[in-house]
PDB file of C-alpha atoms in Angstrom:
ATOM      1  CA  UNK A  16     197.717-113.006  -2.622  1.00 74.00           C
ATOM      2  CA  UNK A  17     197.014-116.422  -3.805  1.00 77.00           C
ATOM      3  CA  UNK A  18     198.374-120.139  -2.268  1.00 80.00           C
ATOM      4  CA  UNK A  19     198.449-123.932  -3.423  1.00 78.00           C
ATOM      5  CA  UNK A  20     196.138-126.300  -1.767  1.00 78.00           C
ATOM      6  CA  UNK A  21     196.194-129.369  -1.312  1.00 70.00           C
ATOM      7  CA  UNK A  22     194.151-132.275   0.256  1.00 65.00           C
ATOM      8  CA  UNK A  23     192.070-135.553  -0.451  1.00 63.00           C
ATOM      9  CA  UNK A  24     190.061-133.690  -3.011  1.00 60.00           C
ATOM     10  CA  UNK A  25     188.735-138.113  -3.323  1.00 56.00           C
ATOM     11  CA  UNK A  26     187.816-138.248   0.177  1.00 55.00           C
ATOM     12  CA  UNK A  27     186.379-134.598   0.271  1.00 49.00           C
ATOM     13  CA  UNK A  28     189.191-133.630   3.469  1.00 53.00           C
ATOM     14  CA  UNK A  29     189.669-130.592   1.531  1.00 52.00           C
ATOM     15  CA  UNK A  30     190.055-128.992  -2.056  1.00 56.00           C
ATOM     16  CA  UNK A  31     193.068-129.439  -4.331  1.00 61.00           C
ATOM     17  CA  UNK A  32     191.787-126.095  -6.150  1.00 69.00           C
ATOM     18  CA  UNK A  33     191.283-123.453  -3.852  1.00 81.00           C
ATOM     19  CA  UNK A  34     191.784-120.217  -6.759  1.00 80.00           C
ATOM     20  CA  UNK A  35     188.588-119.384  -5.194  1.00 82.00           C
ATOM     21  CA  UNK A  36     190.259-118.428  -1.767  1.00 88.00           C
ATOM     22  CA  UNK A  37     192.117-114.342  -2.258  1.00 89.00           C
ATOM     23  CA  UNK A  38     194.512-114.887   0.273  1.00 92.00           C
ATOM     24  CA  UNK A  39     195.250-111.134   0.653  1.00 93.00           C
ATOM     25  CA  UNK A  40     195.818-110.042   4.191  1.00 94.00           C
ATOM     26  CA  UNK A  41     195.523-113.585   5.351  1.00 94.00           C
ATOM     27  CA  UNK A  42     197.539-113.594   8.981  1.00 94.00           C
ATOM     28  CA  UNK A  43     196.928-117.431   9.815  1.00 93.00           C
ATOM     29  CA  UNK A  44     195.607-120.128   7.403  1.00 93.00           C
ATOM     30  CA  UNK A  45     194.399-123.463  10.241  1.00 94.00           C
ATOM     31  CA  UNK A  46     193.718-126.749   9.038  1.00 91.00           C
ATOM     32  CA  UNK A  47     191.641-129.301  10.513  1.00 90.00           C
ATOM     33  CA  UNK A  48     191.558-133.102   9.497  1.00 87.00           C
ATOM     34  CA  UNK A  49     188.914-132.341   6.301  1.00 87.00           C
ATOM     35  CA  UNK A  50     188.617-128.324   6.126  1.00 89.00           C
ATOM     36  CA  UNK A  51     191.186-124.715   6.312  1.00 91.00           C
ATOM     37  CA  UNK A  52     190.019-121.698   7.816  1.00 94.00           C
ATOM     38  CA  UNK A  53     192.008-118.398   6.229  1.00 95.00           C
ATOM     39  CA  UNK A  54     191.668-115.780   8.622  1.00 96.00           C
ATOM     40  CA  UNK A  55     192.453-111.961   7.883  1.00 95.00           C
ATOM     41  CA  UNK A  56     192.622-110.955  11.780  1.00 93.00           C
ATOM     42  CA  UNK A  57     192.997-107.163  10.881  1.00 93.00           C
ATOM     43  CA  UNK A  58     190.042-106.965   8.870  1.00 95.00           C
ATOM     44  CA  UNK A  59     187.993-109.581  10.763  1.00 94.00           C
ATOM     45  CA  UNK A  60     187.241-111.726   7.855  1.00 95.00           C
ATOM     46  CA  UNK A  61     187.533-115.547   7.060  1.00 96.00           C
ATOM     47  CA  UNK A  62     187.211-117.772   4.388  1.00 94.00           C
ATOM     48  CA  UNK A  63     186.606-121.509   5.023  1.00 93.00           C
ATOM     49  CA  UNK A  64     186.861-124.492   2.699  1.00 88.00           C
ATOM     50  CA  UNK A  65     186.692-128.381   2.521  1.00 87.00           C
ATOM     51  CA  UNK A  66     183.838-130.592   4.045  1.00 87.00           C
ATOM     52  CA  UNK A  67     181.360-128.485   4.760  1.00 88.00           C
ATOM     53  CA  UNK A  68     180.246-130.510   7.747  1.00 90.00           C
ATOM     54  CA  UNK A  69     183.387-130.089   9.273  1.00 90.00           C
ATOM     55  CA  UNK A  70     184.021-126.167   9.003  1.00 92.00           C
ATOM     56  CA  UNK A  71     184.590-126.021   5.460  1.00 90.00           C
ATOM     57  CA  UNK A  72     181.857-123.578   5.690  1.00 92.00           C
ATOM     58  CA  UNK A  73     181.634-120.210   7.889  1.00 94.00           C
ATOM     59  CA  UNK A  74     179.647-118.263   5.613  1.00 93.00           C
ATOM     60  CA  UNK A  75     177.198-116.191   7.883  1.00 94.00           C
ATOM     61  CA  UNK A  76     180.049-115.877  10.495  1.00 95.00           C
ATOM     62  CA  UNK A  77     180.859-112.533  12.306  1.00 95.00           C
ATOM     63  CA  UNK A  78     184.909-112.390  12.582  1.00 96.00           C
ATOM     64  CA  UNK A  79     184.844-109.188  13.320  1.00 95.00           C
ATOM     65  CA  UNK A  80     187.123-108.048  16.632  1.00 94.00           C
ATOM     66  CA  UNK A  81     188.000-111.312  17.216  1.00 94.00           C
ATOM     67  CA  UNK A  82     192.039-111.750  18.027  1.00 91.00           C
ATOM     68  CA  UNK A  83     192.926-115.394  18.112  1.00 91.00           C
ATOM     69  CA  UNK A  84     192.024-118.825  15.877  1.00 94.00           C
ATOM     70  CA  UNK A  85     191.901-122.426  16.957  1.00 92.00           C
ATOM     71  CA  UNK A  86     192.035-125.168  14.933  1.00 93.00           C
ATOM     72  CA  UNK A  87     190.647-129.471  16.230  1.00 90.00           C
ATOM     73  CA  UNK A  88     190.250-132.178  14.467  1.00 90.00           C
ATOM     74  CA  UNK A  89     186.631-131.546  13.570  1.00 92.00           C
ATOM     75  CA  UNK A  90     185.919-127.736  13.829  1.00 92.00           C
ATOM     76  CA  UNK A  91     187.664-124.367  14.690  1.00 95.00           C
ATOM     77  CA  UNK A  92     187.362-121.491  17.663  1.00 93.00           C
ATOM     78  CA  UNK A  93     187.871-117.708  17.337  1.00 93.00           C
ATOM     79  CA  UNK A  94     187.712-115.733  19.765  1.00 90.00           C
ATOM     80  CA  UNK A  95     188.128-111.814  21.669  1.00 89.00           C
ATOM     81  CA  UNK A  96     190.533-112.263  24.260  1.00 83.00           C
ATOM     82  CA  UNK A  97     189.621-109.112  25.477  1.00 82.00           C
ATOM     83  CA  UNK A  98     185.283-109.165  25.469  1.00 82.00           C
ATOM     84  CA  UNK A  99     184.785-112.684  25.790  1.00 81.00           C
ATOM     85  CA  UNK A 100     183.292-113.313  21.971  1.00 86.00           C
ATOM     86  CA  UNK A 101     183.592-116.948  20.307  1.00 90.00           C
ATOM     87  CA  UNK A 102     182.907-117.878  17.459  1.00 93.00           C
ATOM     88  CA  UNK A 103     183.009-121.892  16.630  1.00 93.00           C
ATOM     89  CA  UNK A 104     182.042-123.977  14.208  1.00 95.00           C
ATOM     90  CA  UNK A 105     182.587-127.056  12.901  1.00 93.00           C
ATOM     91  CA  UNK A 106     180.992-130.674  13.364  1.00 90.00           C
ATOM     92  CA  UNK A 107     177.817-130.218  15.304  1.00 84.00           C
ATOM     93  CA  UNK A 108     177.417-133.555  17.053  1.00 83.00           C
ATOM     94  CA  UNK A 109     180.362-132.769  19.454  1.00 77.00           C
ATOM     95  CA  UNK A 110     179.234-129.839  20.012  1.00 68.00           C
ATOM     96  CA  UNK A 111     180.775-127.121  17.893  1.00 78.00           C
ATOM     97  CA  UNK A 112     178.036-124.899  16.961  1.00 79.00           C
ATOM     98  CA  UNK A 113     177.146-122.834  19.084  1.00 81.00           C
ATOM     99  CA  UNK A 114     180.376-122.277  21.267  1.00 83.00           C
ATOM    100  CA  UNK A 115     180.084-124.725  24.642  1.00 79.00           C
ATOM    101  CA  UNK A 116     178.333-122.309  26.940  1.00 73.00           C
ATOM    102  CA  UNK A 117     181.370-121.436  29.586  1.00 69.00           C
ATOM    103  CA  UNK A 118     184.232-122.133  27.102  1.00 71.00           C
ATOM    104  CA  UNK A 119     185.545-118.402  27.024  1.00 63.00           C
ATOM    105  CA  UNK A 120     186.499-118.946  31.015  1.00 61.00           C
ATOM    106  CA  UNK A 121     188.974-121.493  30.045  1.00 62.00           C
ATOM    107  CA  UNK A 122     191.136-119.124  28.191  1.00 58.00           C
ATOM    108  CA  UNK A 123     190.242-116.262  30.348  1.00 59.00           C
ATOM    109  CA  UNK A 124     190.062-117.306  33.885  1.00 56.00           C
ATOM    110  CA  UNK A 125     189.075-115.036  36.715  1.00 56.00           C
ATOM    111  CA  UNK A 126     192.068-112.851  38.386  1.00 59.00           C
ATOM    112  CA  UNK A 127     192.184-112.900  42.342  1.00 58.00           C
ATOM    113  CA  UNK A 128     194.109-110.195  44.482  1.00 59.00           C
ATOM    114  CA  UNK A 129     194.377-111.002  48.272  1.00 59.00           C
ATOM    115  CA  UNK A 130     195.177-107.832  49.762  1.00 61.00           C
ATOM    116  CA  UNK A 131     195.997-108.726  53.793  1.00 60.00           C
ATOM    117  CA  UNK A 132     196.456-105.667  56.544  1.00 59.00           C
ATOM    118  CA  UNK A 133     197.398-106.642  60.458  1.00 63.00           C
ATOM    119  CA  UNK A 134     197.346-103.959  62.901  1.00 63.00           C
ATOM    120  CA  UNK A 135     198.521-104.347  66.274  1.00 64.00           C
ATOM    121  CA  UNK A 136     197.232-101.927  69.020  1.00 64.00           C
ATOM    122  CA  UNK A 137     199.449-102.407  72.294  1.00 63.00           C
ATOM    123  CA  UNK A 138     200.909-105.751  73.357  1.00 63.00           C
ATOM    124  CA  UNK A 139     197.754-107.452  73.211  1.00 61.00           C
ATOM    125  CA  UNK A 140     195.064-107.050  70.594  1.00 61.00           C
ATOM    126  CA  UNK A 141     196.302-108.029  66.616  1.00 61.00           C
ATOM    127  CA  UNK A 142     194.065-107.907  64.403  1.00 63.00           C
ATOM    128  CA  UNK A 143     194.295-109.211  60.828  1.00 62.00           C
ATOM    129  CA  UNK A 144     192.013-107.671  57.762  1.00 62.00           C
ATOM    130  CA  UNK A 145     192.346-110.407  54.213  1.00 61.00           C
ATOM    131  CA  UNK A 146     190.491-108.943  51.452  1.00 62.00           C
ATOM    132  CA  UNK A 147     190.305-110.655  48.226  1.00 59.00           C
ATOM    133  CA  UNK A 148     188.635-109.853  44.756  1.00 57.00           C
ATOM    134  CA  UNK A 149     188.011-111.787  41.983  1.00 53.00           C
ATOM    135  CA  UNK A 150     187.304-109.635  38.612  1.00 52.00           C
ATOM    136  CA  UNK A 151     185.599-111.696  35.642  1.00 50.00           C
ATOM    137  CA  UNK A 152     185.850-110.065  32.716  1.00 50.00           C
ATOM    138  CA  UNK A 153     182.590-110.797  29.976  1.00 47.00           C
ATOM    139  CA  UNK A 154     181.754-109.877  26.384  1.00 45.00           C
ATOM    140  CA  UNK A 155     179.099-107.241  28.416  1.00 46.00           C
ATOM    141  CA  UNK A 156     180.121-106.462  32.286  1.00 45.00           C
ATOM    142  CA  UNK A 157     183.118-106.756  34.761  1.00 45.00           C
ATOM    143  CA  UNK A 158     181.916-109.113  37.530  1.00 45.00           C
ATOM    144  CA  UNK A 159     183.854-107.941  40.894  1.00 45.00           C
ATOM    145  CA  UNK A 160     183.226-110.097  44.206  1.00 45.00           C
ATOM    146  CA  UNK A 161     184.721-108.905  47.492  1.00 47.00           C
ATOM    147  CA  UNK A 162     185.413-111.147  50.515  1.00 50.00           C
ATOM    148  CA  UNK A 163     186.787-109.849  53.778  1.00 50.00           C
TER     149      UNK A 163
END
């Protein structure tokens, strides 16, 4: 497929002419303030242009399994919902590339179950059992923590 871009092409915030960009199988095109991201989520591919500096270039980035995009002002996020991957890039001052260490917990936080049992033996003697688990879910292990 093709599209029509358009930007500051004066200001380099983004390209007027982007024939360069096959929009074929595109599922989500993301602007930031001076760059687009084109993502093809199915294939796990992305094209990026505008200011360099501020993710108008991914070339060298590894889409592949990844099942959401983010777009700031400054940079853009992909990530695997399911594994934990990110992938960010963007302007490197605040911090965009690498990912933030920690920054996959925010959109996958821990789930708790708090399983609680009482037994009562006679008129006398209760007794109450609380369980709870936590399960953290990583791009390489499930973390499970059990408190009683």
């Amino acid at each position: 497929g093709t599209g029509f871009c358009f930007g500051r092409a004066d200001q380099a915030y983004g390209e007027e002419d982007c024939s360069h960009v096959s929009f074929t199988g595109v599922t989500d095109v993301l602007p930031n303030n001076y760059a687009f991201f084109a993502f093809n989520l199915n294939a796990g591919e992305g094209t990026c242009w505008g200011r360099s500096t501020h993710g108008g270039d991914c070339s060298g980035k590894d889409f592949t399994g990844m099942t959401d995009a983010f777009a700031t002002t400054i940079g853009f996020l992909v990530l695997n919902r399911y594994t934990g991957g990110t992938v960010c890039w963007g302007y490197s001052p605040y911090g965009y590339d690498p990912c933030p260490a920690g920054l996959y917990t925010l959109f996958n936080p821990p789930t708790t179950t708090t399983l609680t049992h009482t037994t009562t033996t006679g008129t006398s003697s209760t007794t109450t059992t609380t369980i709870t688990t936590s399960t953290i879910t990583t791009s390489t292990s499930t973390i499970i923590t059990t408190t009683t």
